[in-house]
mmCIF file of C-alpha atoms in Angstrom:
data_model
loop_
_atom_site.group_PDB
_atom_site.id
_atom_site.type_symbol
_atom_site.label_atom_id
_atom_site.label_comp_id
_atom_site.label_asym_id
_atom_site.label_seq_id
_atom_site.Cartn_x
_atom_site.Cartn_y
_atom_site.Cartn_z
ATOM 1 C CA MET A 11 94.664 92.478 128.434
ATOM 2 C CA ALA A 12 91.010 93.456 128.596
ATOM 3 C CA ASP A 13 91.523 96.879 130.271
ATOM 4 C CA ASN A 14 93.161 100.067 129.052
ATOM 5 C CA ARG A 15 96.447 99.695 130.934
ATOM 6 C CA PRO A 16 99.667 100.166 128.939
ATOM 7 C CA ALA A 17 100.818 96.956 127.289
ATOM 8 C CA CYS A 18 104.223 95.502 126.546
ATOM 9 C CA LEU A 19 104.409 94.571 122.887
ATOM 10 C CA ALA A 20 107.025 93.022 120.632
ATOM 11 C CA VAL A 21 106.957 94.302 117.045
ATOM 12 C CA ILE A 22 108.811 91.850 114.819
ATOM 13 C CA GLY A 23 110.094 93.523 111.678
ATOM 14 C CA ALA A 24 111.831 96.897 111.498
ATOM 15 C CA GLY A 25 110.954 97.936 107.957
ATOM 16 C CA SER A 26 108.841 101.008 107.258
ATOM 17 C CA TRP A 27 105.504 99.528 108.318
ATOM 18 C CA GLY A 28 106.809 97.705 111.383
ATOM 19 C CA THR A 29 108.612 100.846 112.525
ATOM 20 C CA ALA A 30 105.546 103.019 111.961
ATOM 21 C CA LEU A 31 103.344 100.678 114.003
ATOM 22 C CA ALA A 32 105.960 100.494 116.760
ATOM 23 C CA VAL A 33 106.158 104.292 116.884
ATOM 24 C CA HIS A 34 102.377 104.572 117.027
ATOM 25 C CA LEU A 35 102.114 102.033 119.853
ATOM 26 C CA ALA A 36 104.855 103.761 121.829
ATOM 27 C CA ARG A 37 103.101 107.113 121.389
ATOM 28 C CA ARG A 38 100.056 105.437 122.897
ATOM 29 C CA GLY A 39 102.124 104.829 126.041
ATOM 30 C CA HIS A 40 102.869 101.145 125.488
ATOM 31 C CA ALA A 41 106.294 99.619 126.054
ATOM 32 C CA VAL A 42 107.454 98.478 122.608
ATOM 33 C CA ARG A 43 110.397 96.335 121.588
ATOM 34 C CA LEU A 44 111.123 96.678 117.877
ATOM 35 C CA TRP A 45 113.064 93.718 116.519
ATOM 36 C CA GLY A 46 115.103 93.785 113.333
ATOM 37 C CA ARG A 47 117.414 91.147 111.931
ATOM 38 C CA ASP A 48 120.325 93.481 111.090
ATOM 39 C CA PRO A 49 122.301 94.223 114.301
ATOM 40 C CA SER A 50 124.136 97.193 112.778
ATOM 41 C CA ALA A 51 120.881 98.781 111.625
ATOM 42 C CA ILE A 52 119.320 98.214 115.036
ATOM 43 C CA GLU A 53 122.351 99.754 116.739
ATOM 44 C CA ALA A 54 122.037 102.805 114.496
ATOM 45 C CA MET A 55 118.348 103.117 115.375
ATOM 46 C CA ALA A 56 119.102 102.882 119.092
ATOM 47 C CA GLU A 57 121.695 105.632 118.807
ATOM 48 C CA SER A 58 119.813 108.013 116.500
ATOM 49 C CA ARG A 59 116.323 107.206 117.857
ATOM 50 C CA THR A 60 114.994 107.000 114.316
ATOM 51 C CA ASN A 61 114.880 104.564 111.389
ATOM 52 C CA ALA A 62 116.763 106.702 108.892
ATOM 53 C CA ARG A 63 116.450 104.190 106.048
ATOM 54 C CA TYR A 64 112.812 103.172 106.212
ATOM 55 C CA LEU A 65 111.041 105.934 108.172
ATOM 56 C CA PRO A 66 113.237 109.046 108.025
ATOM 57 C CA GLY A 67 112.324 112.076 110.071
ATOM 58 C CA VAL A 68 110.185 110.197 112.596
ATOM 59 C CA GLU A 69 111.632 110.262 116.109
ATOM 60 C CA PHE A 70 111.250 107.221 118.366
ATOM 61 C CA PRO A 71 109.257 107.773 121.578
ATOM 62 C CA ALA A 72 111.049 107.015 124.826
ATOM 63 C CA THR A 73 109.193 103.726 125.339
ATOM 64 C CA LEU A 74 110.362 102.230 122.020
ATOM 65 C CA GLU A 75 113.382 99.936 122.367
ATOM 66 C CA PRO A 76 115.093 98.587 119.229
ATOM 67 C CA THR A 77 116.675 95.144 119.619
ATOM 68 C CA ALA A 78 118.338 92.544 117.410
ATOM 69 C CA GLU A 79 117.707 89.756 119.942
ATOM 70 C CA LEU A 80 114.470 87.953 119.080
ATOM 71 C CA ALA A 81 114.211 86.144 122.411
ATOM 72 C CA ALA A 82 114.699 89.396 124.319
ATOM 73 C CA ALA A 83 112.001 91.092 122.238
ATOM 74 C CA VAL A 84 109.465 88.362 122.954
ATOM 75 C CA ASP A 85 110.282 87.643 126.601
ATOM 76 C CA GLY A 86 107.606 89.094 128.877
ATOM 77 C CA ALA A 87 105.636 90.768 126.085
ATOM 78 C CA ASP A 88 101.865 90.683 126.393
ATOM 79 C CA ASP A 89 101.354 90.134 122.678
ATOM 80 C CA ILE A 90 103.382 89.925 119.472
ATOM 81 C CA VAL A 91 102.921 92.018 116.306
ATOM 82 C CA VAL A 92 104.592 90.479 113.235
ATOM 83 C CA VAL A 93 105.338 92.857 110.362
ATOM 84 C CA VAL A 94 107.299 91.024 107.672
ATOM 85 C CA PRO A 95 106.714 90.411 103.937
ATOM 86 C CA SER A 96 104.492 87.474 103.025
ATOM 87 C CA HIS A 97 107.377 85.406 101.653
ATOM 88 C CA ALA A 98 109.140 85.672 105.041
ATOM 89 C CA LEU A 99 106.131 85.035 107.277
ATOM 90 C CA ARG A 100 106.545 81.280 107.711
ATOM 91 C CA ALA A 101 110.231 81.503 108.610
ATOM 92 C CA CYS A 102 109.518 84.323 111.050
ATOM 93 C CA LEU A 103 106.740 82.395 112.780
ATOM 94 C CA GLU A 104 108.904 79.272 112.936
ATOM 95 C CA ALA A 105 111.593 81.293 114.713
ATOM 96 C CA LEU A 106 109.010 82.741 117.089
ATOM 97 C CA ALA A 107 107.134 79.526 117.895
ATOM 98 C CA PRO A 108 109.579 78.040 120.446
ATOM 99 C CA LEU A 109 109.922 81.415 122.176
ATOM 100 C CA LEU A 110 106.226 82.053 122.758
ATOM 101 C CA ALA A 111 104.634 81.651 126.173
ATOM 102 C CA PRO A 112 101.189 79.995 126.258
ATOM 103 C CA HIS A 113 99.386 83.292 126.867
ATOM 104 C CA GLN A 114 101.056 85.276 124.097
ATOM 105 C CA ARG A 115 98.898 86.021 121.078
ATOM 106 C CA VAL A 116 100.128 86.904 117.606
ATOM 107 C CA LEU A 117 98.863 89.664 115.329
ATOM 108 C CA TRP A 118 100.398 90.144 111.894
ATOM 109 C CA ALA A 119 100.336 93.155 109.583
ATOM 110 C CA THR A 120 101.453 91.092 106.573
ATOM 111 C CA LYS A 121 99.643 91.436 103.247
ATOM 112 C CA GLY A 122 100.027 88.801 100.570
ATOM 113 C CA LEU A 123 100.111 85.083 99.857
ATOM 114 C CA GLU A 124 102.819 82.568 100.610
ATOM 115 C CA PRO A 125 104.892 81.813 97.491
ATOM 116 C CA GLU A 126 104.300 78.382 95.920
ATOM 117 C CA THR A 127 101.511 77.376 98.339
ATOM 118 C CA ALA A 128 99.271 80.459 97.834
ATOM 119 C CA LEU A 129 98.294 80.158 101.487
ATOM 120 C CA LEU A 130 96.808 83.214 103.178
ATOM 121 C CA PRO A 131 98.683 84.449 106.261
ATOM 122 C CA HIS A 132 96.159 82.967 108.701
ATOM 123 C CA GLU A 133 96.646 79.550 107.097
ATOM 124 C CA VAL A 134 100.419 79.810 107.452
ATOM 125 C CA ALA A 135 100.005 80.866 111.089
ATOM 126 C CA ALA A 136 97.707 77.922 111.828
ATOM 127 C CA GLU A 137 100.225 75.474 110.367
ATOM 128 C CA VAL A 138 103.158 76.912 112.316
ATOM 129 C CA LEU A 139 101.584 78.041 115.591
ATOM 130 C CA GLY A 140 98.664 75.619 115.849
ATOM 131 C CA ALA A 141 94.957 76.296 115.872
ATOM 132 C CA SER A 142 94.746 76.849 119.632
ATOM 133 C CA ARG A 143 96.807 80.054 119.768
ATOM 134 C CA ALA A 144 94.848 83.275 119.293
ATOM 135 C CA THR A 145 95.966 85.039 116.119
ATOM 136 C CA GLY A 146 94.739 87.875 113.951
ATOM 137 C CA VAL A 147 95.509 90.343 111.196
ATOM 138 C CA LEU A 148 95.796 94.128 110.993
ATOM 139 C CA SER A 149 95.161 95.513 107.518
ATOM 140 C CA GLY A 150 93.708 98.503 105.745
ATOM 141 C CA PRO A 151 94.543 101.686 103.813
ATOM 142 C CA SER A 152 97.663 102.818 105.628
ATOM 143 C CA PHE A 153 100.939 104.215 104.340
ATOM 144 C CA ALA A 154 103.746 103.843 106.846
ATOM 145 C CA GLY A 155 105.008 107.392 106.418
ATOM 146 C CA GLU A 156 101.629 108.895 107.261
ATOM 147 C CA VAL A 157 101.155 106.669 110.310
ATOM 148 C CA GLY A 158 104.670 107.566 111.425
ATOM 149 C CA ARG A 159 103.835 111.272 111.153
ATOM 150 C CA GLY A 160 100.655 110.783 113.159
ATOM 151 C CA LEU A 161 98.213 111.507 110.329
ATOM 152 C CA PRO A 162 94.625 110.167 110.470
ATOM 153 C CA THR A 163 94.357 106.484 109.521
ATOM 154 C CA ALA A 164 91.817 103.678 109.856
ATOM 155 C CA VAL A 165 92.451 99.928 109.726
ATOM 156 C CA THR A 166 90.697 96.644 110.407
ATOM 157 C CA ILE A 167 91.820 94.086 112.974
ATOM 158 C CA ALA A 168 90.319 90.665 112.261
ATOM 159 C CA SER A 169 90.494 87.497 114.312
ATOM 160 C CA ALA A 170 88.397 84.393 114.777
ATOM 161 C CA ASP A 171 88.856 85.194 118.478
ATOM 162 C CA ALA A 172 86.612 88.236 118.949
ATOM 163 C CA GLU A 173 88.107 88.999 122.367
ATOM 164 C CA PHE A 174 91.602 89.179 120.876
ATOM 165 C CA ALA A 175 90.416 91.522 118.119
ATOM 166 C CA ALA A 176 88.747 93.767 120.678
ATOM 167 C CA ASP A 177 91.832 93.749 122.923
ATOM 168 C CA MET A 178 94.144 94.708 120.062
ATOM 169 C CA ALA A 179 91.725 97.397 118.932
ATOM 170 C CA ARG A 180 92.006 98.969 122.388
ATOM 171 C CA VAL A 181 95.799 98.758 122.189
ATOM 172 C CA PHE A 182 96.006 100.505 118.795
ATOM 173 C CA HIS A 183 92.970 102.786 118.690
ATOM 174 C CA ASP A 184 93.208 106.494 119.412
ATOM 175 C CA GLY A 185 92.120 109.822 117.973
ATOM 176 C CA VAL A 186 94.242 109.525 114.829
ATOM 177 C CA PHE A 187 94.458 105.742 114.378
ATOM 178 C CA ARG A 188 90.958 104.325 114.177
ATOM 179 C CA VAL A 189 90.422 100.553 114.416
ATOM 180 C CA TYR A 190 87.454 98.529 113.206
ATOM 181 C CA THR A 191 87.118 94.873 114.224
ATOM 182 C CA SER A 192 86.039 91.816 112.270
ATOM 183 C CA GLN A 193 86.082 88.044 112.444
ATOM 184 C CA ASP A 194 86.538 87.681 108.671
ATOM 185 C CA VAL A 195 90.254 86.889 108.451
ATOM 186 C CA ILE A 196 89.776 85.420 104.962
ATOM 187 C CA GLY A 197 88.234 88.549 103.477
ATOM 188 C CA VAL A 198 90.819 90.781 105.127
ATOM 189 C CA GLY A 199 93.623 88.541 103.864
ATOM 190 C CA VAL A 200 92.323 88.426 100.294
ATOM 191 C CA GLY A 201 91.839 92.203 100.197
ATOM 192 C CA GLY A 202 95.363 92.821 101.423
ATOM 193 C CA ALA A 203 96.834 90.486 98.808
ATOM 194 C CA VAL A 204 94.865 91.199 95.641
ATOM 195 C CA LYS A 205 94.906 94.996 95.937
ATOM 196 C CA ASN A 206 98.665 94.939 95.379
ATOM 197 C CA VAL A 207 98.305 93.180 92.029
ATOM 198 C CA LEU A 208 95.560 95.542 90.912
ATOM 199 C CA ALA A 209 97.651 98.567 91.903
ATOM 200 C CA ILE A 210 100.386 97.416 89.531
ATOM 201 C CA ALA A 211 97.799 97.265 86.742
ATOM 202 C CA VAL A 212 96.574 100.775 87.554
ATOM 203 C CA GLY A 213 100.156 102.039 87.652
ATOM 204 C CA ILE A 214 100.736 100.595 84.183
ATOM 205 C CA SER A 215 97.599 102.285 82.850
ATOM 206 C CA ASP A 216 98.494 105.647 84.364
ATOM 207 C CA GLY A 217 102.081 105.319 83.177
ATOM 208 C CA LEU A 218 100.864 104.776 79.630
ATOM 209 C CA GLY A 219 98.768 107.946 79.887
ATOM 210 C CA TYR A 220 95.360 106.289 79.635
ATOM 211 C CA GLY A 221 93.793 108.762 82.041
ATOM 212 C CA ALA A 222 91.356 108.949 84.908
ATOM 213 C CA ASN A 223 88.523 107.109 83.138
ATOM 214 C CA ALA A 224 90.693 104.031 82.691
ATOM 215 C CA ARG A 225 91.859 104.255 86.299
ATOM 216 C CA ALA A 226 88.246 104.247 87.526
ATOM 217 C CA LEU A 227 87.494 101.288 85.256
ATOM 218 C CA LEU A 228 90.402 99.239 86.581
ATOM 219 C CA ILE A 229 89.657 99.976 90.231
ATOM 220 C CA THR A 230 85.953 99.217 89.898
ATOM 221 C CA ARG A 231 86.331 96.027 87.887
ATOM 222 C CA GLY A 232 89.341 95.079 89.975
ATOM 223 C CA LEU A 233 87.141 95.224 93.056
ATOM 224 C CA SER A 234 84.784 92.777 91.324
ATOM 225 C CA GLU A 235 87.716 90.403 90.776
ATOM 226 C CA MET A 236 88.781 90.745 94.414
ATOM 227 C CA MET A 237 85.256 89.957 95.597
ATOM 228 C CA ARG A 238 84.907 86.947 93.312
ATOM 229 C CA LEU A 239 88.061 85.407 94.735
ATOM 230 C CA GLY A 240 87.358 86.438 98.316
ATOM 231 C CA VAL A 241 83.817 85.112 98.429
ATOM 232 C CA THR A 242 84.885 81.855 96.772
ATOM 233 C CA LEU A 243 87.483 81.348 99.513
ATOM 234 C CA GLY A 244 84.974 82.097 102.278
ATOM 235 C CA GLY A 245 85.252 85.847 102.839
ATOM 236 C CA THR A 246 82.329 88.263 102.862
ATOM 237 C CA ARG A 247 81.373 91.005 100.435
ATOM 238 C CA GLU A 248 81.015 93.406 103.379
ATOM 239 C CA THR A 249 84.676 92.956 104.296
ATOM 240 C CA LEU A 250 85.827 93.344 100.711
ATOM 241 C CA THR A 251 83.899 96.603 100.279
ATOM 242 C CA GLY A 252 85.249 97.882 103.616
ATOM 243 C CA MET A 253 88.537 99.293 104.894
ATOM 244 C CA ALA A 254 90.643 96.170 104.242
ATOM 245 C CA GLY A 255 89.209 95.682 100.741
ATOM 246 C CA LEU A 256 87.976 98.699 98.797
ATOM 247 C CA GLY A 257 89.665 101.164 101.158
ATOM 248 C CA ASP A 258 93.097 99.620 100.722
ATOM 249 C CA LEU A 259 92.519 99.160 96.992
ATOM 250 C CA LEU A 260 91.748 102.844 96.500
ATOM 251 C CA LEU A 261 94.778 103.936 98.495
ATOM 252 C CA THR A 262 97.236 101.589 96.815
ATOM 253 C CA CYS A 263 96.019 102.386 93.306
ATOM 254 C CA SER A 264 95.817 106.149 93.619
ATOM 255 C CA ASP A 265 98.923 107.420 95.403
ATOM 256 C CA ASP A 266 102.588 107.250 94.440
ATOM 257 C CA GLN A 267 103.568 106.309 97.997
ATOM 258 C CA SER A 268 102.428 102.828 96.907
ATOM 259 C CA ARG A 269 105.347 100.624 95.852
ATOM 260 C CA ASN A 270 102.980 98.520 93.738
ATOM 261 C CA ARG A 271 101.648 101.519 91.853
ATOM 262 C CA ARG A 272 105.236 102.706 91.311
ATOM 263 C CA MET A 273 106.107 99.267 89.927
ATOM 264 C CA GLY A 274 103.357 99.664 87.334
ATOM 265 C CA LEU A 275 104.544 103.151 86.437
ATOM 266 C CA ALA A 276 108.094 101.844 85.990
ATOM 267 C CA LEU A 277 106.971 98.974 83.781
ATOM 268 C CA ALA A 278 105.010 101.397 81.593
ATOM 269 C CA ALA A 279 108.164 103.491 81.277
ATOM 270 C CA GLY A 280 110.075 100.493 79.920
ATOM 271 C CA ASP A 281 111.827 99.129 83.019
ATOM 272 C CA ASP A 282 111.913 95.401 83.610
ATOM 273 C CA VAL A 283 110.856 93.998 86.984
ATOM 274 C CA PRO A 284 114.343 93.649 88.558
ATOM 275 C CA THR A 285 115.288 97.196 87.542
ATOM 276 C CA ALA A 286 112.052 98.614 88.917
ATOM 277 C CA GLU A 287 112.417 96.698 92.203
ATOM 278 C CA ALA A 288 115.975 97.940 92.599
ATOM 279 C CA ARG A 289 114.883 101.537 92.116
ATOM 280 C CA ILE A 290 111.987 101.192 94.559
ATOM 281 C CA GLY A 291 114.382 99.694 97.097
ATOM 282 C CA GLN A 292 111.838 97.700 99.090
ATOM 283 C CA VAL A 293 109.764 94.549 98.629
ATOM 284 C CA VAL A 294 106.952 95.010 96.087
ATOM 285 C CA GLU A 295 104.426 92.460 97.318
ATOM 286 C CA GLY A 296 102.302 92.476 94.182
ATOM 287 C CA VAL A 297 105.100 91.027 92.040
ATOM 288 C CA ARG A 298 105.159 87.725 93.951
ATOM 289 C CA VAL A 299 101.469 87.693 94.768
ATOM 290 C CA ALA A 300 100.446 88.082 91.123
ATOM 291 C CA ARG A 301 101.723 84.578 90.392
ATOM 292 C CA GLU A 302 99.754 82.997 93.222
ATOM 293 C CA VAL A 303 96.567 84.951 92.537
ATOM 294 C CA HIS A 304 96.699 83.922 88.880
ATOM 295 C CA ARG A 305 97.207 80.269 89.800
ATOM 296 C CA MET A 306 94.363 80.334 92.337
ATOM 297 C CA ALA A 307 92.007 81.901 89.809
ATOM 298 C CA LEU A 308 92.842 79.273 87.166
ATOM 299 C CA GLU A 309 92.493 76.373 89.594
ATOM 300 C CA ARG A 310 89.099 77.592 90.822
ATOM 301 C CA GLY A 311 87.747 78.828 87.485
ATOM 302 C CA ILE A 312 87.451 82.435 88.706
ATOM 303 C CA ASP A 313 87.451 85.147 86.043
ATOM 304 C CA MET A 314 90.137 87.702 86.999
ATOM 305 C CA PRO A 315 91.236 89.295 83.708
ATOM 306 C CA ILE A 316 92.975 92.361 85.181
ATOM 307 C CA ALA A 317 95.010 90.262 87.595
ATOM 308 C CA ALA A 318 95.784 87.839 84.760
ATOM 309 C CA GLN A 319 97.211 90.579 82.544
ATOM 310 C CA ALA A 320 99.279 91.976 85.412
ATOM 311 C CA TYR A 321 100.687 88.470 85.896
ATOM 312 C CA ARG A 322 101.577 88.181 82.206
ATOM 313 C CA VAL A 323 103.471 91.482 82.228
ATOM 314 C CA LEU A 324 105.288 90.633 85.464
ATOM 315 C CA HIS A 325 106.129 86.984 84.814
ATOM 316 C CA GLU A 326 105.716 86.115 81.148
ATOM 317 C CA GLY A 327 107.398 89.092 79.524
ATOM 318 C CA ASP A 328 104.325 90.563 77.852
ATOM 319 C CA SER A 329 104.468 94.280 77.160
ATOM 320 C CA PRO A 330 102.156 96.644 79.059
ATOM 321 C CA GLN A 331 100.633 97.676 75.727
ATOM 322 C CA GLU A 332 99.781 94.042 74.895
ATOM 323 C CA ALA A 333 98.140 93.601 78.302
ATOM 324 C CA VAL A 334 95.966 96.668 77.844
ATOM 325 C CA ARG A 335 94.951 95.560 74.350
ATOM 326 C CA ARG A 336 93.784 92.181 75.656
ATOM 327 C CA LEU A 337 91.635 93.893 78.262
ATOM 328 C CA THR A 338 90.093 96.379 75.841
ATOM 329 C CA ASP A 339 89.419 93.642 73.274
ATOM 330 C CA ARG A 340 87.214 91.694 75.695
ATOM 331 C CA PRO A 341 83.548 91.511 74.588
ATOM 332 C CA SER A 342 80.781 93.440 76.299
ATOM 333 C CA ARG A 343 79.064 91.663 79.200
ATOM 334 C CA SER A 344 76.635 92.236 82.031
ATOM 335 C CA GLU A 345 78.125 94.368 84.799
ATOM 336 C CA ALA A 346 76.759 91.874 87.322
ATOM 337 C CA GLU A 347 79.079 89.155 85.999
#
């Protein structure tokens, strides 16, 4: 798919982000099959030509076809775009694997780490799909609602296969959806995972009324934590200070469209995690990822104090006030550390 002809694409996952990407691709003139696991929800989408639950007010283009049949979605597609939460990625890829033709490549827009294993999405994909299939990741500062409404957005598409990254950039890129390419799938994966944990910490700080100075502190030092982990795992500083790192961190920490930020705000207001998740009504990736990031940092001896305190609030029952006190009680140190 090296030219600019319209493509046929299967988008697997009909939540807010999967629907927004499917809508964008269909607006670009591509034939898009949007798969969701709930037949009744898919039937409602087909009839109303919108996803009233996850992307209300955004009309489906004529070339977008909702389907609840996974095999039908994949059959004949040029490439596959997987948009599911990180805890569901392995099961989704396992369901896809026997349906894929040899030429079909897989791009995911999943941000996070696999529960228990702490594997990045590209590692899960390699285990399930094999190292020979071209795969990649789309990530960056992008709220689904804004993409669905056609507002300006920029993302990174990363793949070890540079031709695949370039092909998918041509498929997605237009005047309002700008795509940068990279081969650093590790850095892009780490940025997409860790920013969610840091956004919860920033939400807690803002919810407690600690102000803009504290927010700037947490974002800046949080970026240092993200880079320490990312570089240790094999990513590059350039990626982590780019769209999929710093860009996504700034977005997720600073706007209430972010589920992770809203989780932090809810915790500061006295909600527990289950109550906050129920009110948000969608998966909050940072809750699960915080556990894996904390474990990875301990195992590798990486100093990630902000992520550690977010983990303790989320999973060990510490109060937000206790977490902030531990951070402010830390001794002075060189900023380069």
